[in-house]
PDB file of C-alpha atoms in Angstrom:
ATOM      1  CA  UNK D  97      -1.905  17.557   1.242  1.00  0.00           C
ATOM      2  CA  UNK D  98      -1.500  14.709  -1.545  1.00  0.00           C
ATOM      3  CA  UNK D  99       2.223  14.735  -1.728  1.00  0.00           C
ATOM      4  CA  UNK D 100       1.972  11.488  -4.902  1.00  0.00           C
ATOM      5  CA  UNK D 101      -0.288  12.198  -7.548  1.00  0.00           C
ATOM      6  CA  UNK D 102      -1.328   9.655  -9.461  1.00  0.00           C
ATOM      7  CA  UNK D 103      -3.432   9.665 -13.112  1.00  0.00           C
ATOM      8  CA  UNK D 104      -5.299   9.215 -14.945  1.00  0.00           C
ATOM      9  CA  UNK D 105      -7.939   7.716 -12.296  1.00  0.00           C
ATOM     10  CA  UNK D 106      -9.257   4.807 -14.750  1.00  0.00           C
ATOM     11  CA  UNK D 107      -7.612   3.476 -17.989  1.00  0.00           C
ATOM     12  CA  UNK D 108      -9.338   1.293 -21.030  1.00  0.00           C
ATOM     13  CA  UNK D 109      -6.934   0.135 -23.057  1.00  0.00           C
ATOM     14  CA  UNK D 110      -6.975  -2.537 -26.027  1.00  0.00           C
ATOM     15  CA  UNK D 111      -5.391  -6.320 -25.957  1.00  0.00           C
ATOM     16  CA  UNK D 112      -2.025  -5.693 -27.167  1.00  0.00           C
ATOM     17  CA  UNK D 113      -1.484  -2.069 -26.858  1.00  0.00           C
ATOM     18  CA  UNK D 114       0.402  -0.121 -24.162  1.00  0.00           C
ATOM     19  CA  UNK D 115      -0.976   1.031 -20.722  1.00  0.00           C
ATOM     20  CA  UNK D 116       0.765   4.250 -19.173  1.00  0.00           C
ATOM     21  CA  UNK D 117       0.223   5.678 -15.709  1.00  0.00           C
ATOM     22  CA  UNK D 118       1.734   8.503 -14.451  1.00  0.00           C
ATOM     23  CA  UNK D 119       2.676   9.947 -10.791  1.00  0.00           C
ATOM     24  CA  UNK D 120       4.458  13.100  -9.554  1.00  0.00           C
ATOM     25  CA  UNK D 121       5.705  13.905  -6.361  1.00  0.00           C
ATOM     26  CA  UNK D 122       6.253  16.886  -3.800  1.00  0.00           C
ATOM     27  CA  UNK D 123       8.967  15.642  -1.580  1.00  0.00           C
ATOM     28  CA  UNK D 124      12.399  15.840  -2.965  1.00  0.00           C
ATOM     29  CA  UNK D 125      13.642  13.475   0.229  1.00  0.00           C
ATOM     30  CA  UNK D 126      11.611  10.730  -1.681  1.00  0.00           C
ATOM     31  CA  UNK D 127      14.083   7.830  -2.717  1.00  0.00           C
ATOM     32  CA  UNK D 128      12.547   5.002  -3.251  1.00  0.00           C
ATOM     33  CA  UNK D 129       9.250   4.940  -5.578  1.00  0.00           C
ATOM     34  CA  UNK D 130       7.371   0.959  -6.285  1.00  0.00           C
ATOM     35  CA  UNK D 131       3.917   0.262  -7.882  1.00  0.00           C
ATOM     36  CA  UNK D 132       1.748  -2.413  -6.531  1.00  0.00           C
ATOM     37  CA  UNK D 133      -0.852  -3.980  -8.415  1.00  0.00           C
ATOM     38  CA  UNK D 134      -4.046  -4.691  -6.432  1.00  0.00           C
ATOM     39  CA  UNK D 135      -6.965  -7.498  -7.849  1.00  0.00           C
ATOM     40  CA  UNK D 136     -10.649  -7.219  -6.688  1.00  0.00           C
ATOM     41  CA  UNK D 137     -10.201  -8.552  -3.169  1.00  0.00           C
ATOM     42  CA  UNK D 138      -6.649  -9.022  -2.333  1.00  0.00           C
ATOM     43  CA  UNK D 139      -4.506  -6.960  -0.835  1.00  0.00           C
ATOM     44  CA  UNK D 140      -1.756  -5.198  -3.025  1.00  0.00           C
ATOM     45  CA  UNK D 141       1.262  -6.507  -4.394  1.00  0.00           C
ATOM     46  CA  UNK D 142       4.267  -5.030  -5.315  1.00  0.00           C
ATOM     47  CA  UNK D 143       4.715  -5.052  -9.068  1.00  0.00           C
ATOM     48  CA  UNK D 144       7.725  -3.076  -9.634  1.00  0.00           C
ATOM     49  CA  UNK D 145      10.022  -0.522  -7.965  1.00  0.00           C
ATOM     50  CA  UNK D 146      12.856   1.973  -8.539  1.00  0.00           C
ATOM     51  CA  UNK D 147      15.298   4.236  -7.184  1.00  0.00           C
ATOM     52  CA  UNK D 148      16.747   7.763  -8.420  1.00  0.00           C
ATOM     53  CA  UNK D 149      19.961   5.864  -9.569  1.00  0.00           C
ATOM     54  CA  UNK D 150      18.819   4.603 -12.600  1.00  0.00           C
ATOM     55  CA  UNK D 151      16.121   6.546 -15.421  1.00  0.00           C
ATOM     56  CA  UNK D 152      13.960   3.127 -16.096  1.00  0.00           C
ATOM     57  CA  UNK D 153      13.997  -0.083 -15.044  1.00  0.00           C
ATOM     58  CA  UNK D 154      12.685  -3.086 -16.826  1.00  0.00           C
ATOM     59  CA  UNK D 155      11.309  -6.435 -15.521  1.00  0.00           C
ATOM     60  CA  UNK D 156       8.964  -8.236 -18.140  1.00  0.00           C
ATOM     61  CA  UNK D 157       6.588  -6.226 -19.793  1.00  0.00           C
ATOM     62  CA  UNK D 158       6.568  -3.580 -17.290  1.00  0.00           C
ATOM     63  CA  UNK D 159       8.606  -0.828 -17.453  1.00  0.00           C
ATOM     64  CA  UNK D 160       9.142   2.435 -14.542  1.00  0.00           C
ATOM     65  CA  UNK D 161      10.481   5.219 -16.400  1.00  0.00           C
ATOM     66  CA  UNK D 162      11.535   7.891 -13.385  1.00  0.00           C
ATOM     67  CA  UNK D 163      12.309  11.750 -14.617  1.00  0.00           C
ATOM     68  CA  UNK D 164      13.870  13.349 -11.065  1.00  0.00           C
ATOM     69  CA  UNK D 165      14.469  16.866 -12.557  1.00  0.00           C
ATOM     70  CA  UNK D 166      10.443  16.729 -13.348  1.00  0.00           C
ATOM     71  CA  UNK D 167       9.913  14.718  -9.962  1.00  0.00           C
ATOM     72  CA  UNK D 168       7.827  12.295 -12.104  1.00  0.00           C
ATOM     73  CA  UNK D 169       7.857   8.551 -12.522  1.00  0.00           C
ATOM     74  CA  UNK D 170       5.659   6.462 -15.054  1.00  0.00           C
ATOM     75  CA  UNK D 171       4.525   2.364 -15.254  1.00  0.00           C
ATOM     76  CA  UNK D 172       4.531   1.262 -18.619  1.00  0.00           C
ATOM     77  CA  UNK D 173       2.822  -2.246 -19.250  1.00  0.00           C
ATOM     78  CA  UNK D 174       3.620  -3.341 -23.214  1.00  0.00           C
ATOM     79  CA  UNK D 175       1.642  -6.001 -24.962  1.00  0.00           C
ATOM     80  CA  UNK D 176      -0.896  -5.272 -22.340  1.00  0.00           C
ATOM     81  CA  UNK D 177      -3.273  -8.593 -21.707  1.00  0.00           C
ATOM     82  CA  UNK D 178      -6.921  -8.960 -19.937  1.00  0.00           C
ATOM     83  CA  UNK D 179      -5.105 -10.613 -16.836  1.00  0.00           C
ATOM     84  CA  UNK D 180      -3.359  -7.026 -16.952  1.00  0.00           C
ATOM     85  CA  UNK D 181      -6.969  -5.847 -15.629  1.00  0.00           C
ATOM     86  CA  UNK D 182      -6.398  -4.360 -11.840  1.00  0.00           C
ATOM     87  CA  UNK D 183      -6.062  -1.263 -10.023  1.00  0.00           C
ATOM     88  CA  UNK D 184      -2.486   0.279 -10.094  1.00  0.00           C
ATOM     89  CA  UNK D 185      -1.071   2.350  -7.260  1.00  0.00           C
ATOM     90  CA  UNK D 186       2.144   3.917  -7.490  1.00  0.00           C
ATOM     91  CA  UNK D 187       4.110   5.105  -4.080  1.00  0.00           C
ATOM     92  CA  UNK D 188       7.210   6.873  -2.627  1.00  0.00           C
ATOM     93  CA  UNK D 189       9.044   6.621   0.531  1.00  0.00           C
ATOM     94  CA  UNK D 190      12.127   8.687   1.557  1.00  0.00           C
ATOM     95  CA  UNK D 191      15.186   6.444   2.719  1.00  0.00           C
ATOM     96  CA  UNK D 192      15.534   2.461   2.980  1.00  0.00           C
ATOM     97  CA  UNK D 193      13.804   0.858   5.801  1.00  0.00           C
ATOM     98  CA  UNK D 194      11.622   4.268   6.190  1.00  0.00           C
ATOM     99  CA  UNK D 195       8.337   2.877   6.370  1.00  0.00           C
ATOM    100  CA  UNK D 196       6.324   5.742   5.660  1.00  0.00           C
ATOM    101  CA  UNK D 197       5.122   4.945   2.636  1.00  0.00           C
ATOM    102  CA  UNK D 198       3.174   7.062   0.552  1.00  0.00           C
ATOM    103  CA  UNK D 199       0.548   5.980  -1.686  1.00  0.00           C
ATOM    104  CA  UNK D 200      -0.966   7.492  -5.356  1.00  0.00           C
ATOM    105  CA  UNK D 201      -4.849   7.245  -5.347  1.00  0.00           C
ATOM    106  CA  UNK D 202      -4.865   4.624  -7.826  1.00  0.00           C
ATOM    107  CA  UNK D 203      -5.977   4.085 -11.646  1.00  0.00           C
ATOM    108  CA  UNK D 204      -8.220   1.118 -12.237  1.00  0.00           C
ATOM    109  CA  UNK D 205      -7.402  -0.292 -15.439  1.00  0.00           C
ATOM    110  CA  UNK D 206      -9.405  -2.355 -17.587  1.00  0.00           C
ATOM    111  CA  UNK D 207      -7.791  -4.332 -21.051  1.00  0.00           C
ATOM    112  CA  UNK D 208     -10.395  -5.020 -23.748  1.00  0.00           C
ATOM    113  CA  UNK D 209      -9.910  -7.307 -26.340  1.00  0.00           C
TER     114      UNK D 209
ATOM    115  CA  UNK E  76       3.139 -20.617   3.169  1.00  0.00           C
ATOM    116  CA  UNK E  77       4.359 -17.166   3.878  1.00  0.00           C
ATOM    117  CA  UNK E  78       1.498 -15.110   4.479  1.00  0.00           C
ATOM    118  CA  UNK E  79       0.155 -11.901   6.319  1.00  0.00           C
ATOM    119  CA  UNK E  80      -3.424 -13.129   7.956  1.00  0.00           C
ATOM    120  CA  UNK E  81      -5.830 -10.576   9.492  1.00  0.00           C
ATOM    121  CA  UNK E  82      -9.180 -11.690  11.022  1.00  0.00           C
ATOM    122  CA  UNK E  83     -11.608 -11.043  10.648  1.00  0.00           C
ATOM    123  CA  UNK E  84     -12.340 -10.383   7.099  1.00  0.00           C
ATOM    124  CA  UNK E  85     -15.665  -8.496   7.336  1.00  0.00           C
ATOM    125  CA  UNK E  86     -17.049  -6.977   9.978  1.00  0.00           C
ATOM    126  CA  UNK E  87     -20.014  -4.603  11.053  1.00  0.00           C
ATOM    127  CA  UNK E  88     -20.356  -2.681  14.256  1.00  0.00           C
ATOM    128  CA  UNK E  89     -21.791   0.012  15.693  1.00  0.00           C
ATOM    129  CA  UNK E  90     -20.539   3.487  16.694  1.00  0.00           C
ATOM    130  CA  UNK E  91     -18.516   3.417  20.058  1.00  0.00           C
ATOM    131  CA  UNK E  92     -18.056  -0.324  20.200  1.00  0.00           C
ATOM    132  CA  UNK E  93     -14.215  -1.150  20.950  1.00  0.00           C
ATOM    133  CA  UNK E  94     -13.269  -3.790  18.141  1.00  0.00           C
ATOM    134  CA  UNK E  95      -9.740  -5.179  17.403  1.00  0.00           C
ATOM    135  CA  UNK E  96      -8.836  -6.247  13.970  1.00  0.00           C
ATOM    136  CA  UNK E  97      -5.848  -9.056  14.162  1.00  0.00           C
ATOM    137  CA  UNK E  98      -2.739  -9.098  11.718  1.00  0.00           C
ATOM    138  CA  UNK E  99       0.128 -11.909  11.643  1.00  0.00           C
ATOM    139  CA  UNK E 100       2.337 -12.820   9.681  1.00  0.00           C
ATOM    140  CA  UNK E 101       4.954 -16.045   9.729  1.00  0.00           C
ATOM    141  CA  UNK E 102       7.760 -14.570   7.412  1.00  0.00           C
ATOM    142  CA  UNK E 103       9.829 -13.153  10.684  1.00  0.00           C
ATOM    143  CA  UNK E 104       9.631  -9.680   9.522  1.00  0.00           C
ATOM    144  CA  UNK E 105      11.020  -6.759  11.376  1.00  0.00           C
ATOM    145  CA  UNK E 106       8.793  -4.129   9.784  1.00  0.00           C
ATOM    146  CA  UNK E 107       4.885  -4.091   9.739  1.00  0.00           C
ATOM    147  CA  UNK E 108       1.791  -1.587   9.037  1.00  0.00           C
ATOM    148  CA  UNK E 109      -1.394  -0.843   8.476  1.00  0.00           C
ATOM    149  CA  UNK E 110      -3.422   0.810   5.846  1.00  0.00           C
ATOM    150  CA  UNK E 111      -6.898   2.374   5.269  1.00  0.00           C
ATOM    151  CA  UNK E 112      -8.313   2.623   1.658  1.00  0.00           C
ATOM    152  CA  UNK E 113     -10.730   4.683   0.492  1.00  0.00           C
ATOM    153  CA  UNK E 114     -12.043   5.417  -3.001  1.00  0.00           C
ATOM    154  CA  UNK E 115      -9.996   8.029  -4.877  1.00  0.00           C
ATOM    155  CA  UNK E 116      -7.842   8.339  -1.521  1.00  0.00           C
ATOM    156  CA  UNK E 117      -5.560   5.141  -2.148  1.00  0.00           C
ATOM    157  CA  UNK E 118      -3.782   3.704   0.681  1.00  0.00           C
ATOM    158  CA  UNK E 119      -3.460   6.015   3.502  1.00  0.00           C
ATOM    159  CA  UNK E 120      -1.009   4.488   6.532  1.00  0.00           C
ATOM    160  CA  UNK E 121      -2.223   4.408   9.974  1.00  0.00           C
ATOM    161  CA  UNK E 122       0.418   3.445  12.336  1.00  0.00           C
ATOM    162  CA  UNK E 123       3.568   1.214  11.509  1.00  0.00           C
ATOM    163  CA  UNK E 124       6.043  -0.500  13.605  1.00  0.00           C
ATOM    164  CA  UNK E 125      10.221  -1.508  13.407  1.00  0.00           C
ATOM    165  CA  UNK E 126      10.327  -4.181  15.973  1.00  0.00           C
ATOM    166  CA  UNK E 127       8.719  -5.181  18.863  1.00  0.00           C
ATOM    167  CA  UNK E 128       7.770  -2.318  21.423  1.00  0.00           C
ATOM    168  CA  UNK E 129       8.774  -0.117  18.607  1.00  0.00           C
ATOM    169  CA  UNK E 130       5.290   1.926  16.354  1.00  0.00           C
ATOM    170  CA  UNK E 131       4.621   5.162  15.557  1.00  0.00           C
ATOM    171  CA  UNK E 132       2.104   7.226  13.240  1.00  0.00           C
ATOM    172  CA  UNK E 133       1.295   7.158   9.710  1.00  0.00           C
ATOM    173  CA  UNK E 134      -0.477   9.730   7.825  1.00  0.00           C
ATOM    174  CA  UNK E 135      -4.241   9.086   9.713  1.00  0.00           C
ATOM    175  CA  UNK E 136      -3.336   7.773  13.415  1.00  0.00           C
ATOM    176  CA  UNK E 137      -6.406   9.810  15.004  1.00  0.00           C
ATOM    177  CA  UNK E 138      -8.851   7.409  16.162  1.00  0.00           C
ATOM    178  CA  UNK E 139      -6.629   4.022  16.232  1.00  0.00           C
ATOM    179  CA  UNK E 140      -4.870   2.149  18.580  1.00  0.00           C
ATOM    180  CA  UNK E 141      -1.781  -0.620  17.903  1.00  0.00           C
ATOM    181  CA  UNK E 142       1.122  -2.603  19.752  1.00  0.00           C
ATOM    182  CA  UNK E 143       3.431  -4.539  18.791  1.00  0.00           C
ATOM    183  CA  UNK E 144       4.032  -7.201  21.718  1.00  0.00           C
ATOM    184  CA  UNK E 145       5.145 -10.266  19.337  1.00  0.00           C
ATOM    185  CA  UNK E 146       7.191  -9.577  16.530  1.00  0.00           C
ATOM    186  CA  UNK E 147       4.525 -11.765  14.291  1.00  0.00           C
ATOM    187  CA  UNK E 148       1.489  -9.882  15.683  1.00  0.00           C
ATOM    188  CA  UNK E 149       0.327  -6.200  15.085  1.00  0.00           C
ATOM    189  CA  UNK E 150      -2.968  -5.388  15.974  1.00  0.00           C
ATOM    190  CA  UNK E 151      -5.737  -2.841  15.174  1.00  0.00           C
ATOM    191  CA  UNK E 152      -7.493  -1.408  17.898  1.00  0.00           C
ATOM    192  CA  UNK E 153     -10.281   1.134  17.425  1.00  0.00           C
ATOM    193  CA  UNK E 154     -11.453   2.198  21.172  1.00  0.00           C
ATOM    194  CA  UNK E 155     -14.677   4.476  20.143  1.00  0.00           C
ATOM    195  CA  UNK E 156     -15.143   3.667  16.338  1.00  0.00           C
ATOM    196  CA  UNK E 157     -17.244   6.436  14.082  1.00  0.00           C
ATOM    197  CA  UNK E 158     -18.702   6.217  10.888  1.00  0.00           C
ATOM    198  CA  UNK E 159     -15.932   7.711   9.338  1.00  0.00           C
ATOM    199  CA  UNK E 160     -13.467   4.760  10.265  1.00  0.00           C
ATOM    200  CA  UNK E 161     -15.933   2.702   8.109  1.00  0.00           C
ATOM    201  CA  UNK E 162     -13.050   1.361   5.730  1.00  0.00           C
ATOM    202  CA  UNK E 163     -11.049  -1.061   4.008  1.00  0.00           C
ATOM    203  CA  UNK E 164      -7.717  -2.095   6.327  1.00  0.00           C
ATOM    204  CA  UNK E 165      -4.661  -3.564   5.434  1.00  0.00           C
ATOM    205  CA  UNK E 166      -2.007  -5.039   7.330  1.00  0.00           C
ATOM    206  CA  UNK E 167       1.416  -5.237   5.904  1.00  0.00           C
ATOM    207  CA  UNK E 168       4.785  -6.714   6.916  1.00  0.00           C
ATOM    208  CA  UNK E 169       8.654  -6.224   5.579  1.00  0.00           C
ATOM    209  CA  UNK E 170      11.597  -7.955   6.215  1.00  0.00           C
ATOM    210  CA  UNK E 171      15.001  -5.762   7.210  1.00  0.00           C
ATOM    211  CA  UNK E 172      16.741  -6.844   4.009  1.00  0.00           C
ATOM    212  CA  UNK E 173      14.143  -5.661   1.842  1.00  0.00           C
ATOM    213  CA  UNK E 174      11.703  -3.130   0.236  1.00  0.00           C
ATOM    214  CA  UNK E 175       9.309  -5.413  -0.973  1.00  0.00           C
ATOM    215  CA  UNK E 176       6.001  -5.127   1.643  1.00  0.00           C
ATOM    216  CA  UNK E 177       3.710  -8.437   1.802  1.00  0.00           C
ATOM    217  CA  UNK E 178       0.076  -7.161   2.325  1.00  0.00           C
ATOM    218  CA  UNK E 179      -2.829  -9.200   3.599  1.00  0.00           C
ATOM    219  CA  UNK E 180      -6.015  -9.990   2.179  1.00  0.00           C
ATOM    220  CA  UNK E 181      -7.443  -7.141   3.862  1.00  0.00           C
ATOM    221  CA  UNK E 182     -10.570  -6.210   6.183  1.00  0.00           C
ATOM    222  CA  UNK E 183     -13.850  -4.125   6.031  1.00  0.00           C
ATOM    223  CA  UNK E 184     -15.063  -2.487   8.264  1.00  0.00           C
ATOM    224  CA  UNK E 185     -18.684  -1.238   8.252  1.00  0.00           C
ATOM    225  CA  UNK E 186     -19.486   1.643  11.172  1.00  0.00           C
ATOM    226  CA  UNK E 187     -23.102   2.456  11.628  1.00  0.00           C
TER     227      UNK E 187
END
């Protein structure tokens, strides 16, 4: 049972334009929901995160927009650049310093010039 | 440097050959886990642990093995491995006053 579901599953987007990822998720006891951004070879970092407090939150050119009525949550990357190019996971967990962490299945995006 | 290590980096093995695959990390943290991932499954967490003598299961504990003895050491144990534990792991570590989890560069696994 995938209780974060994450699309679309790969992404091509243009230099400049806007990427957009979506997840939804099952379990209303979520409360805490980041993204990590994962290169070829490393291990995932966390990119950005919110909680159901707030409807976006903003840190550069990323962007979570989180809808709990729909029990949705979105990344939003703006001016979106090559170095952009990685595979983006998004996540939920249910109460601070649960580490249960639940992951999306990931969208591999790729920014063409 | 604050880091999570885990050694080794690649390995291949054969069915039913006990193996242990080593995580530290040198931040202090209370909090650390580990992760399998698949393509189009994500991340899927294995076991995870809140302190030292403290772990319990993630999503896919069947198979695997870990203790926490050392608050900067977690390891992977796989007592029988299959085929199907032929993955990419990730260890992962947290500090009490924060969400953020630091992940390693990863390991994988190859089970024939």
């Amino acid at each position: 049972q995938q209780q974060v579901k994450q699309s679309p599953q790969s992404l091509i987007v243009q230099k400049g334009g806007i990427s957009i990822i979506n997840c939804a998720y099952e379990n209303t006891a979520f409360d805490y929901f980041p993204w990590y951004q994962q290169f070829p070879g490393k291990g995932p970092a966390l990119l950005i995160a919110i909680r159901p407090d707030v409807s976006e939150k903003k840190e550069g050119r990323f962007t979570i927009s989180f809808n709990k009525s729909a029990k949705q949550f979105s990344l939003h990357i703006m001016d979106s650049q090559p170095g952009d190019s990685a595979t983006y996971f998004c996540a939920a967990s249910r109460g601070f310093g649960n580490e249960k962490l639940t992951f999306g299945t990931g969208t591999r995006l790729t920014i063409i010039p | 440097e604050a880091q999570v290590t885990q050694n080794p980096r690649y390995l291949i093995t054969v069915t039913g050959k006990k193996l242990t695959v080593t995580c530290s990390q040198n931040m202090n943290h209370e909090y650390m886990s580990w992760y399998r991932q698949d393509p189009g499954l994500g991340l899927r967490q294995i076991y995870y642990s809140m302190n030292v003598e403290v772990t319990d299961k993630g999503d896919v504990p069947e198979g695997y093995k870990v203790s926490r003895k050392e608050k900067r050491n977690f390891p992977l144990i796989l007592e029988s491995p299959s085929p199907n534990q032929t993955s990419l792991y990730f260890c992962a570590s947290r500090g009490h006053a924060t969400d953020t989890q630091y992940f390693g560069p990863g390991t994988r696994l190859t089970v024939l």
